[in-house]
Short mmCIF file of N, CA and C and ligand atoms in Angstrom, two decimals:
data_model
loop_
_atom_site.label_atom_id
_atom_site.label_comp_id
_atom_site.label_asym_id
_atom_site.label_seq_id
_atom_site.Cartn_x
_atom_site.Cartn_y
_atom_site.Cartn_z
N MET A 1 3.81 -25.25 -9.65
CA MET A 1 4.27 -24.48 -8.26
C MET A 1 3.23 -23.90 -7.48
N LEU A 2 3.17 -24.19 -6.30
CA LEU A 2 2.14 -23.66 -5.60
C LEU A 2 2.56 -22.19 -4.83
N ILE A 3 2.09 -21.42 -4.56
CA ILE A 3 2.68 -20.23 -3.79
C ILE A 3 2.76 -20.49 -2.34
N ALA A 4 4.16 -20.42 -1.76
CA ALA A 4 4.59 -20.55 -0.72
C ALA A 4 5.11 -19.75 0.23
N VAL A 5 5.86 -19.96 0.99
CA VAL A 5 6.96 -18.58 1.76
C VAL A 5 8.16 -19.02 0.47
N ASN A 6 8.72 -17.94 0.62
CA ASN A 6 9.87 -18.17 0.16
C ASN A 6 9.72 -18.07 -1.57
N THR A 7 8.69 -17.99 -2.05
CA THR A 7 8.69 -17.81 -3.75
C THR A 7 8.22 -16.88 -4.19
N VAL A 8 8.48 -16.04 -5.50
CA VAL A 8 8.39 -15.42 -5.90
C VAL A 8 7.01 -15.02 -7.23
N VAL A 9 6.24 -14.62 -6.62
CA VAL A 9 4.87 -14.33 -7.52
C VAL A 9 4.86 -12.99 -7.80
N SER A 10 4.58 -13.40 -9.42
CA SER A 10 3.87 -12.37 -10.88
C SER A 10 2.48 -12.68 -10.67
N PHE A 11 2.01 -11.25 -10.73
CA PHE A 11 0.29 -11.29 -10.47
C PHE A 11 -0.22 -9.97 -11.47
N ASP A 12 -1.32 -10.22 -11.88
CA ASP A 12 -2.25 -8.93 -12.36
C ASP A 12 -3.27 -8.73 -11.60
N TYR A 13 -3.71 -7.50 -11.36
CA TYR A 13 -4.87 -6.96 -10.55
C TYR A 13 -5.29 -5.91 -10.62
N THR A 14 -6.49 -6.07 -10.27
CA THR A 14 -7.50 -4.64 -10.19
C THR A 14 -7.86 -4.61 -9.04
N LEU A 15 -7.82 -3.19 -8.30
CA LEU A 15 -8.04 -2.58 -6.67
C LEU A 15 -9.24 -2.34 -7.02
N THR A 16 -10.48 -2.18 -6.53
CA THR A 16 -11.70 -1.74 -6.15
C THR A 16 -11.95 -1.48 -4.44
N GLY A 17 -12.61 -0.14 -4.59
CA GLY A 17 -13.21 0.20 -3.43
C GLY A 17 -14.31 -0.20 -3.07
N PRO A 18 -15.10 0.17 -2.16
CA PRO A 18 -16.35 -0.11 -1.48
C PRO A 18 -17.31 -0.03 -2.64
N ALA A 19 -17.36 1.24 -3.38
CA ALA A 19 -18.43 1.70 -4.31
C ALA A 19 -18.11 0.91 -5.74
N GLY A 20 -17.11 0.30 -6.29
CA GLY A 20 -16.50 -0.56 -7.00
C GLY A 20 -15.75 0.57 -7.82
N GLU A 21 -15.80 1.54 -7.37
CA GLU A 21 -14.29 2.51 -7.95
C GLU A 21 -12.90 2.05 -8.30
N VAL A 22 -12.44 2.17 -9.11
CA VAL A 22 -10.96 1.21 -9.71
C VAL A 22 -10.22 2.17 -8.85
N ILE A 23 -9.15 2.07 -7.95
CA ILE A 23 -8.12 2.41 -7.32
C ILE A 23 -6.84 2.34 -7.99
N ASP A 24 -6.73 1.49 -8.22
CA ASP A 24 -5.48 0.60 -9.07
C ASP A 24 -5.50 -0.25 -9.68
N THR A 25 -4.77 -0.52 -10.92
CA THR A 25 -4.63 -1.79 -11.65
C THR A 25 -3.23 -1.78 -12.52
N SER A 26 -2.93 -2.81 -12.55
CA SER A 26 -1.60 -3.78 -13.31
C SER A 26 -1.92 -3.67 -14.69
N LYS A 27 -3.35 -3.67 -15.06
CA LYS A 27 -3.59 -3.20 -16.48
C LYS A 27 -2.80 -2.46 -17.60
N GLY A 28 -2.45 -2.67 -18.63
CA GLY A 28 -1.60 -1.85 -19.35
C GLY A 28 -0.07 -1.41 -18.86
N ARG A 29 0.14 -2.31 -17.82
CA ARG A 29 1.64 -2.40 -17.00
C ARG A 29 2.07 -3.76 -16.57
N GLU A 30 3.50 -3.78 -16.58
CA GLU A 30 3.71 -5.22 -16.34
C GLU A 30 3.43 -5.46 -14.82
N PRO A 31 2.82 -6.73 -14.77
CA PRO A 31 2.66 -7.62 -13.29
C PRO A 31 3.23 -7.40 -12.13
N LEU A 32 2.47 -7.30 -11.24
CA LEU A 32 3.02 -6.68 -9.64
C LEU A 32 4.31 -8.14 -9.50
N GLN A 33 5.01 -8.33 -8.89
CA GLN A 33 6.22 -9.34 -8.22
C GLN A 33 5.92 -8.90 -6.86
N TYR A 34 6.09 -9.83 -5.94
CA TYR A 34 6.39 -9.83 -5.04
C TYR A 34 7.15 -11.28 -3.97
N LEU A 35 7.72 -10.76 -3.03
CA LEU A 35 8.30 -12.02 -2.68
C LEU A 35 7.21 -12.43 -1.25
N HIS A 36 7.03 -13.78 -1.63
CA HIS A 36 5.67 -14.35 -0.61
C HIS A 36 6.38 -14.48 0.72
N GLY A 37 5.56 -14.13 2.13
CA GLY A 37 6.21 -14.29 3.46
C GLY A 37 6.74 -13.26 3.82
N ALA A 38 7.12 -12.24 3.07
CA ALA A 38 8.68 -11.20 3.22
C ALA A 38 7.47 -10.06 3.68
N GLY A 39 6.36 -9.76 3.36
CA GLY A 39 5.51 -8.67 3.99
C GLY A 39 5.33 -7.58 2.75
N ASN A 40 5.85 -8.12 1.34
CA ASN A 40 6.07 -6.84 0.37
C ASN A 40 4.71 -6.11 0.25
N ILE A 41 3.64 -6.86 0.71
CA ILE A 41 2.16 -6.33 -0.17
C ILE A 41 1.23 -6.62 0.80
N ILE A 42 0.03 -5.88 0.87
CA ILE A 42 -0.80 -6.15 2.41
C ILE A 42 -1.19 -7.48 2.79
N PRO A 43 -1.12 -7.68 4.09
CA PRO A 43 -1.29 -9.13 4.89
C PRO A 43 -2.82 -9.27 4.57
N GLY A 44 -3.80 -8.42 4.47
CA GLY A 44 -4.78 -9.67 3.59
C GLY A 44 -4.80 -10.13 2.13
N LEU A 45 -4.21 -9.43 1.59
CA LEU A 45 -4.18 -9.88 0.62
C LEU A 45 -3.05 -11.16 0.39
N GLU A 46 -1.79 -10.81 1.02
CA GLU A 46 -1.00 -12.21 0.87
C GLU A 46 -1.19 -13.29 1.41
N SER A 47 -1.93 -13.20 2.36
CA SER A 47 -2.21 -14.27 2.90
C SER A 47 -3.57 -15.23 2.43
N GLN A 48 -4.43 -14.76 0.94
CA GLN A 48 -5.38 -15.13 0.55
C GLN A 48 -4.50 -15.84 -1.04
N MET A 49 -3.29 -15.62 -1.08
CA MET A 49 -2.28 -15.93 -2.02
C MET A 49 -1.84 -17.35 -1.95
N LEU A 50 -1.94 -17.49 -0.52
CA LEU A 50 -1.27 -18.91 -0.03
C LEU A 50 -1.93 -19.88 -1.03
N GLY A 51 -1.11 -20.79 -1.86
CA GLY A 51 -1.50 -22.39 -1.96
C GLY A 51 -2.11 -22.06 -3.56
N LYS A 52 -1.79 -21.07 -4.03
CA LYS A 52 -2.44 -20.58 -5.62
C LYS A 52 -1.39 -20.79 -6.44
N GLN A 53 -1.84 -21.14 -7.96
CA GLN A 53 -0.76 -21.10 -8.61
C GLN A 53 -0.89 -20.29 -10.25
N ALA A 54 0.34 -20.56 -10.94
CA ALA A 54 0.03 -19.93 -12.33
C ALA A 54 -1.46 -20.45 -13.02
N GLY A 55 -2.41 -19.15 -13.28
CA GLY A 55 -3.58 -19.45 -13.73
C GLY A 55 -4.79 -19.28 -13.12
N ASP A 56 -4.03 -19.54 -11.89
CA ASP A 56 -5.35 -18.91 -11.18
C ASP A 56 -6.03 -17.75 -10.73
N VAL A 57 -7.37 -17.78 -10.95
CA VAL A 57 -7.92 -16.04 -11.07
C VAL A 57 -9.14 -16.24 -10.10
N PHE A 58 -9.16 -15.41 -9.35
CA PHE A 58 -9.72 -14.98 -7.77
C PHE A 58 -9.60 -14.04 -7.35
N VAL A 59 -10.89 -13.71 -6.53
CA VAL A 59 -10.91 -12.11 -5.78
C VAL A 59 -10.72 -12.61 -4.65
N ALA A 60 -9.90 -11.44 -3.85
CA ALA A 60 -9.58 -11.50 -2.60
C ALA A 60 -10.26 -9.91 -1.87
N SER A 61 -11.46 -10.64 -1.30
CA SER A 61 -11.75 -9.10 -0.33
C SER A 61 -10.92 -9.07 1.14
N VAL A 62 -10.17 -7.83 1.16
CA VAL A 62 -9.61 -7.62 2.08
C VAL A 62 -10.36 -6.65 3.27
N SER A 63 -10.41 -6.83 4.06
CA SER A 63 -11.17 -6.08 5.35
C SER A 63 -10.22 -4.65 5.37
N ALA A 64 -10.78 -3.56 5.75
CA ALA A 64 -9.34 -2.55 6.06
C ALA A 64 -8.51 -2.88 7.03
N GLU A 65 -8.46 -3.29 8.38
CA GLU A 65 -7.80 -3.81 9.07
C GLU A 65 -6.87 -4.51 8.41
N GLU A 66 -6.91 -5.86 7.57
CA GLU A 66 -5.87 -6.46 6.78
C GLU A 66 -5.72 -6.14 5.56
N ALA A 67 -5.89 -4.74 5.29
CA ALA A 67 -5.21 -3.61 4.42
C ALA A 67 -4.08 -2.54 4.88
N TYR A 68 -4.84 -1.60 5.07
CA TYR A 68 -4.10 -0.13 5.18
C TYR A 68 -4.55 0.01 7.00
N GLY A 69 -5.31 -1.16 7.66
CA GLY A 69 -5.38 -0.50 9.14
C GLY A 69 -6.86 0.32 8.91
N GLU A 70 -7.65 0.45 10.28
CA GLU A 70 -8.48 1.27 10.78
C GLU A 70 -8.08 2.66 10.49
N HIS A 71 -8.98 3.30 10.26
CA HIS A 71 -8.79 4.88 10.52
C HIS A 71 -8.88 5.27 11.67
N ARG A 72 -7.44 5.88 12.45
CA ARG A 72 -7.44 6.47 13.30
C ARG A 72 -7.79 7.67 13.97
N ALA A 73 -8.65 7.96 14.65
CA ALA A 73 -9.02 9.20 15.27
C ALA A 73 -7.95 9.83 15.50
N ASP A 74 -7.06 9.27 16.51
CA ASP A 74 -6.24 10.10 17.04
C ASP A 74 -4.70 10.64 15.89
N MET A 75 -4.97 10.00 14.82
CA MET A 75 -4.03 10.64 13.72
C MET A 75 -4.26 11.89 13.10
N VAL A 76 -5.69 11.80 13.28
CA VAL A 76 -6.20 13.49 12.78
C VAL A 76 -5.95 14.62 13.99
N GLN A 77 -5.37 15.08 13.71
CA GLN A 77 -5.27 16.54 14.05
C GLN A 77 -5.49 17.98 14.05
N VAL A 78 -5.87 19.27 14.59
CA VAL A 78 -6.07 20.48 14.14
C VAL A 78 -5.18 21.35 14.53
N PHE A 79 -4.11 22.39 13.83
CA PHE A 79 -3.39 22.84 13.84
C PHE A 79 -3.52 24.20 13.58
N PRO A 80 -2.79 25.46 14.23
CA PRO A 80 -3.42 26.54 13.66
C PRO A 80 -2.25 27.06 12.47
N ARG A 81 -2.63 27.72 11.65
CA ARG A 81 -2.28 28.24 10.84
C ARG A 81 -1.01 28.83 10.42
N SER A 82 -0.53 29.46 11.75
CA SER A 82 0.95 29.63 12.40
C SER A 82 1.73 28.51 12.15
N ALA A 83 1.49 27.44 12.12
CA ALA A 83 2.12 26.21 12.74
C ALA A 83 2.82 25.66 11.14
N PHE A 84 2.24 26.23 10.06
CA PHE A 84 3.06 26.17 8.69
C PHE A 84 3.67 27.19 7.96
N PRO A 85 4.76 26.71 7.27
CA PRO A 85 5.16 28.12 6.54
C PRO A 85 4.50 29.20 6.24
N ALA A 86 5.07 30.32 6.16
CA ALA A 86 3.74 31.58 6.24
C ALA A 86 3.65 31.38 4.23
N GLU A 87 4.70 31.02 3.74
CA GLU A 87 4.58 31.22 2.13
C GLU A 87 3.75 29.37 1.73
N ALA A 88 3.68 28.70 2.21
CA ALA A 88 2.82 27.29 1.71
C ALA A 88 1.53 27.55 1.75
N GLN A 89 0.87 27.12 0.57
CA GLN A 89 -0.43 26.74 0.43
C GLN A 89 -0.89 25.65 0.61
N ILE A 90 -1.49 25.93 1.60
CA ILE A 90 -2.55 25.12 2.56
C ILE A 90 -4.22 25.09 1.73
N ASN A 91 -4.24 23.78 1.50
CA ASN A 91 -5.56 23.44 0.77
C ASN A 91 -6.35 22.30 1.24
N VAL A 92 -7.57 22.22 0.97
CA VAL A 92 -7.68 20.40 1.74
C VAL A 92 -6.93 19.94 0.48
N GLY A 93 -6.32 18.69 0.51
CA GLY A 93 -6.06 17.55 -0.53
C GLY A 93 -4.39 18.06 -0.16
N THR A 94 -3.86 19.20 0.18
CA THR A 94 -2.64 19.30 0.14
C THR A 94 -1.95 17.96 0.98
N GLN A 95 -0.95 17.61 0.11
CA GLN A 95 -0.21 16.60 1.07
C GLN A 95 1.24 17.36 1.66
N PHE A 96 2.07 16.85 2.74
CA PHE A 96 3.20 17.33 3.32
C PHE A 96 3.89 16.06 3.74
N GLN A 97 4.86 15.99 3.97
CA GLN A 97 5.54 15.01 5.04
C GLN A 97 5.84 15.76 6.32
N ALA A 98 5.56 14.76 7.21
CA ALA A 98 6.02 14.98 8.45
C ALA A 98 6.73 13.93 9.06
N GLN A 99 7.17 14.24 10.50
CA GLN A 99 8.16 13.52 11.32
C GLN A 99 7.64 13.04 12.23
N THR A 100 7.35 11.88 12.92
CA THR A 100 7.09 11.14 13.84
C THR A 100 8.08 11.52 14.90
N GLU A 101 7.24 11.18 16.30
CA GLU A 101 8.65 11.48 17.05
C GLU A 101 9.56 10.25 17.13
N GLN A 102 8.98 9.39 16.45
CA GLN A 102 10.25 8.38 16.35
C GLN A 102 11.35 8.56 15.16
N GLY A 103 10.97 9.75 14.39
CA GLY A 103 11.86 10.03 13.59
C GLY A 103 11.23 9.46 11.63
N GLN A 104 10.03 8.87 11.92
CA GLN A 104 9.72 8.24 10.56
C GLN A 104 9.29 9.45 9.90
N SER A 105 9.31 9.23 8.59
CA SER A 105 8.50 10.07 7.72
C SER A 105 7.19 9.67 7.51
N MET A 106 5.95 10.22 7.17
CA MET A 106 4.98 10.06 6.88
C MET A 106 4.39 10.85 6.20
N THR A 107 3.39 10.31 5.10
CA THR A 107 2.65 11.38 4.64
C THR A 107 1.15 11.81 4.86
N CYS A 108 1.25 13.10 5.20
CA CYS A 108 -0.34 14.05 6.06
C CYS A 108 -0.96 14.50 4.72
N ARG A 109 -2.16 14.90 5.12
CA ARG A 109 -3.36 15.52 4.17
C ARG A 109 -3.96 16.42 4.51
N VAL A 110 -4.31 17.38 4.36
CA VAL A 110 -5.03 18.75 4.64
C VAL A 110 -6.62 18.13 4.49
N VAL A 111 -7.20 18.00 5.32
CA VAL A 111 -8.63 17.41 5.15
C VAL A 111 -9.62 18.70 5.27
N ALA A 112 -9.29 19.49 6.08
CA ALA A 112 -10.40 20.97 6.43
C ALA A 112 -9.27 21.86 7.13
N VAL A 113 -9.92 22.98 6.05
CA VAL A 113 -9.61 24.46 6.49
C VAL A 113 -10.72 25.36 6.60
N GLU A 114 -10.53 25.36 8.28
CA GLU A 114 -11.44 26.41 8.77
C GLU A 114 -11.12 27.88 9.25
N GLY A 115 -10.93 29.02 8.72
CA GLY A 115 -10.17 30.13 9.32
C GLY A 115 -8.99 29.84 9.49
N GLU A 116 -8.06 29.83 10.50
CA GLU A 116 -6.87 29.57 11.06
C GLU A 116 -6.47 28.08 11.51
N GLN A 117 -7.65 27.36 11.04
CA GLN A 117 -7.79 26.10 11.90
C GLN A 117 -7.30 25.23 10.70
N ILE A 118 -6.45 24.15 11.01
CA ILE A 118 -5.94 23.48 9.62
C ILE A 118 -6.11 22.14 10.05
N THR A 119 -7.30 21.38 9.77
CA THR A 119 -7.34 19.93 10.00
C THR A 119 -6.34 18.74 9.16
N VAL A 120 -5.15 18.12 9.69
CA VAL A 120 -4.54 17.37 9.26
C VAL A 120 -4.60 15.93 9.42
N ASP A 121 -4.74 14.60 8.42
CA ASP A 121 -4.82 13.11 8.66
C ASP A 121 -3.86 12.81 8.53
N ALA A 122 -3.02 11.93 9.38
CA ALA A 122 -1.88 11.42 8.70
C ALA A 122 -2.29 10.11 8.54
N ASN A 123 -3.77 9.36 8.59
CA ASN A 123 -3.56 8.19 8.37
C ASN A 123 -3.28 7.97 6.71
N HIS A 124 -3.05 6.45 6.28
CA HIS A 124 -2.78 6.44 4.92
C HIS A 124 -4.17 6.69 4.02
N PRO A 125 -4.35 7.17 3.02
CA PRO A 125 -5.67 7.67 2.09
C PRO A 125 -6.40 6.51 2.63
N LEU A 126 -5.74 5.03 2.61
CA LEU A 126 -7.01 4.08 2.40
C LEU A 126 -7.09 3.47 3.59
N ALA A 127 -6.83 3.79 4.73
CA ALA A 127 -6.98 3.53 5.98
C ALA A 127 -8.25 3.74 5.91
N GLY A 128 -9.35 2.38 6.76
CA GLY A 128 -10.88 2.22 7.02
C GLY A 128 -11.49 2.21 5.73
N VAL A 129 -10.93 1.61 4.81
CA VAL A 129 -11.42 1.55 3.39
C VAL A 129 -11.05 0.09 3.22
N PRO A 130 -12.57 -0.92 2.77
CA PRO A 130 -12.31 -2.43 2.48
C PRO A 130 -12.02 -2.36 1.30
N LEU A 131 -11.05 -3.32 1.00
CA LEU A 131 -10.74 -3.21 -0.47
C LEU A 131 -11.34 -4.52 -1.54
N LYS A 132 -10.97 -4.93 -2.56
CA LYS A 132 -11.75 -5.86 -3.05
C LYS A 132 -10.37 -6.14 -4.80
N PHE A 133 -9.52 -7.19 -4.54
CA PHE A 133 -8.67 -7.21 -5.83
C PHE A 133 -8.78 -8.24 -6.37
N ASP A 134 -8.89 -8.19 -7.75
CA ASP A 134 -9.20 -9.15 -8.53
C ASP A 134 -8.06 -9.45 -9.30
N VAL A 135 -7.82 -10.76 -9.00
CA VAL A 135 -6.38 -11.50 -8.78
C VAL A 135 -6.29 -12.60 -10.38
N THR A 136 -5.23 -12.43 -11.15
CA THR A 136 -4.78 -13.23 -11.91
C THR A 136 -3.50 -13.51 -11.89
N ILE A 137 -2.73 -14.77 -11.35
CA ILE A 137 -1.74 -15.35 -10.84
C ILE A 137 -0.71 -15.54 -11.83
N VAL A 138 0.19 -14.65 -12.21
CA VAL A 138 1.07 -14.74 -13.69
C VAL A 138 2.03 -16.12 -13.92
N SER A 139 2.58 -16.20 -12.79
CA SER A 139 3.85 -17.21 -12.50
C SER A 139 4.09 -17.07 -11.42
N VAL A 140 4.76 -18.24 -10.66
CA VAL A 140 5.45 -18.67 -9.08
C VAL A 140 6.62 -19.14 -9.42
N ARG A 141 7.63 -18.93 -9.18
CA ARG A 141 9.13 -19.62 -8.77
C ARG A 141 9.86 -19.13 -7.61
N ASP A 142 10.65 -20.28 -7.54
CA ASP A 142 11.51 -19.92 -6.36
C ASP A 142 12.44 -18.78 -6.29
N ALA A 143 12.40 -18.21 -4.99
CA ALA A 143 13.32 -17.06 -4.60
C ALA A 143 14.95 -17.55 -4.86
N THR A 144 15.69 -16.76 -5.12
CA THR A 144 16.84 -16.83 -5.30
C THR A 144 17.65 -16.42 -3.92
N PRO A 145 18.69 -17.00 -3.35
CA PRO A 145 19.03 -16.86 -1.99
C PRO A 145 19.39 -15.11 -1.83
N GLU A 146 19.73 -14.49 -3.06
CA GLU A 146 20.10 -13.36 -3.01
C GLU A 146 18.55 -12.80 -2.61
N GLU A 147 17.37 -12.90 -3.33
CA GLU A 147 16.31 -12.20 -2.80
C GLU A 147 15.82 -12.53 -1.34
N LEU A 148 16.18 -13.81 -0.88
CA LEU A 148 15.88 -13.87 0.28
C LEU A 148 16.54 -13.16 1.43
N ASP A 149 17.71 -12.84 1.11
CA ASP A 149 18.39 -12.18 2.16
C ASP A 149 18.49 -10.65 2.06
N HIS A 150 17.59 -10.28 0.88
CA HIS A 150 17.22 -8.73 0.74
C HIS A 150 15.99 -8.61 1.28
N GLY A 151 15.04 -9.74 1.10
CA GLY A 151 13.65 -9.66 1.31
C GLY A 151 12.83 -8.69 0.27
N HIS A 152 13.35 -9.01 -1.26
CA HIS A 152 12.40 -8.26 -2.22
C HIS A 152 12.99 -8.87 -3.34
N VAL A 153 11.84 -8.88 -4.32
CA VAL A 153 12.41 -9.29 -5.73
C VAL A 153 13.55 -8.25 -6.59
N HIS A 154 14.39 -9.51 -7.17
CA HIS A 154 15.15 -8.71 -7.97
C HIS A 154 14.33 -9.11 -9.55
N GLY A 155 15.58 -8.05 -10.50
CA GLY A 155 15.61 -8.34 -12.22
C GLY A 155 14.12 -7.56 -12.37
N PRO A 156 13.79 -7.73 -13.97
CA PRO A 156 12.59 -7.42 -14.35
C PRO A 156 11.50 -6.87 -13.46
N GLY A 157 10.75 -5.74 -13.41
CA GLY A 157 9.63 -5.87 -12.15
C GLY A 157 9.98 -5.58 -10.55
N GLY A 158 11.49 -6.07 -10.03
CA GLY A 158 11.85 -6.12 -9.29
C GLY A 158 12.82 -4.69 -8.88
N HIS A 159 13.67 -5.12 -8.20
CA HIS A 159 14.74 -4.04 -7.36
C HIS A 159 15.83 -4.50 -8.15
N GLN A 160 16.46 -2.88 -9.24
CA GLN A 160 17.43 -3.23 -10.15
C GLN A 160 19.06 -2.82 -9.24
N HIS A 161 18.99 -3.73 -8.59
CA HIS A 161 20.67 -3.22 -8.10
C HIS A 161 21.78 -4.92 -7.66
ZN1 ZN B 1 17.99 -6.14 -3.20
#
């Protein structure tokens, strides 16, 4: 069976960054499963899965734009120390949740601390990073009507509900 919209794909992968560093891998874990066409995985990888089948091994190079997006300078902001709770530990690398004006929760990271000036980056940590996936397709099956209704995979490796 070929990967197409409304199939459930199980695959092994190793994700590396531009310097060849391993960012994530399914080695030693269960393969990752997703519902093709539902936007469960990053668009640049999903588009390269189309038409593959079980047993296929390939490398998917994905531009930053097609992965976690370009790094946006307007999502990096400087705040005074007084904008944070007095008891909070603020160091480079500290992560915290913030609310957007639309009420969505986003993860922000402290990227610089200069005196009373705290620089916060709300970009995804992989924004602006081109990615390479070494992919092995493990299996392809039709999605169940319930999975299509929910927009995600059920059962082992998927949602358990
Ligand atoms: Zn569900």
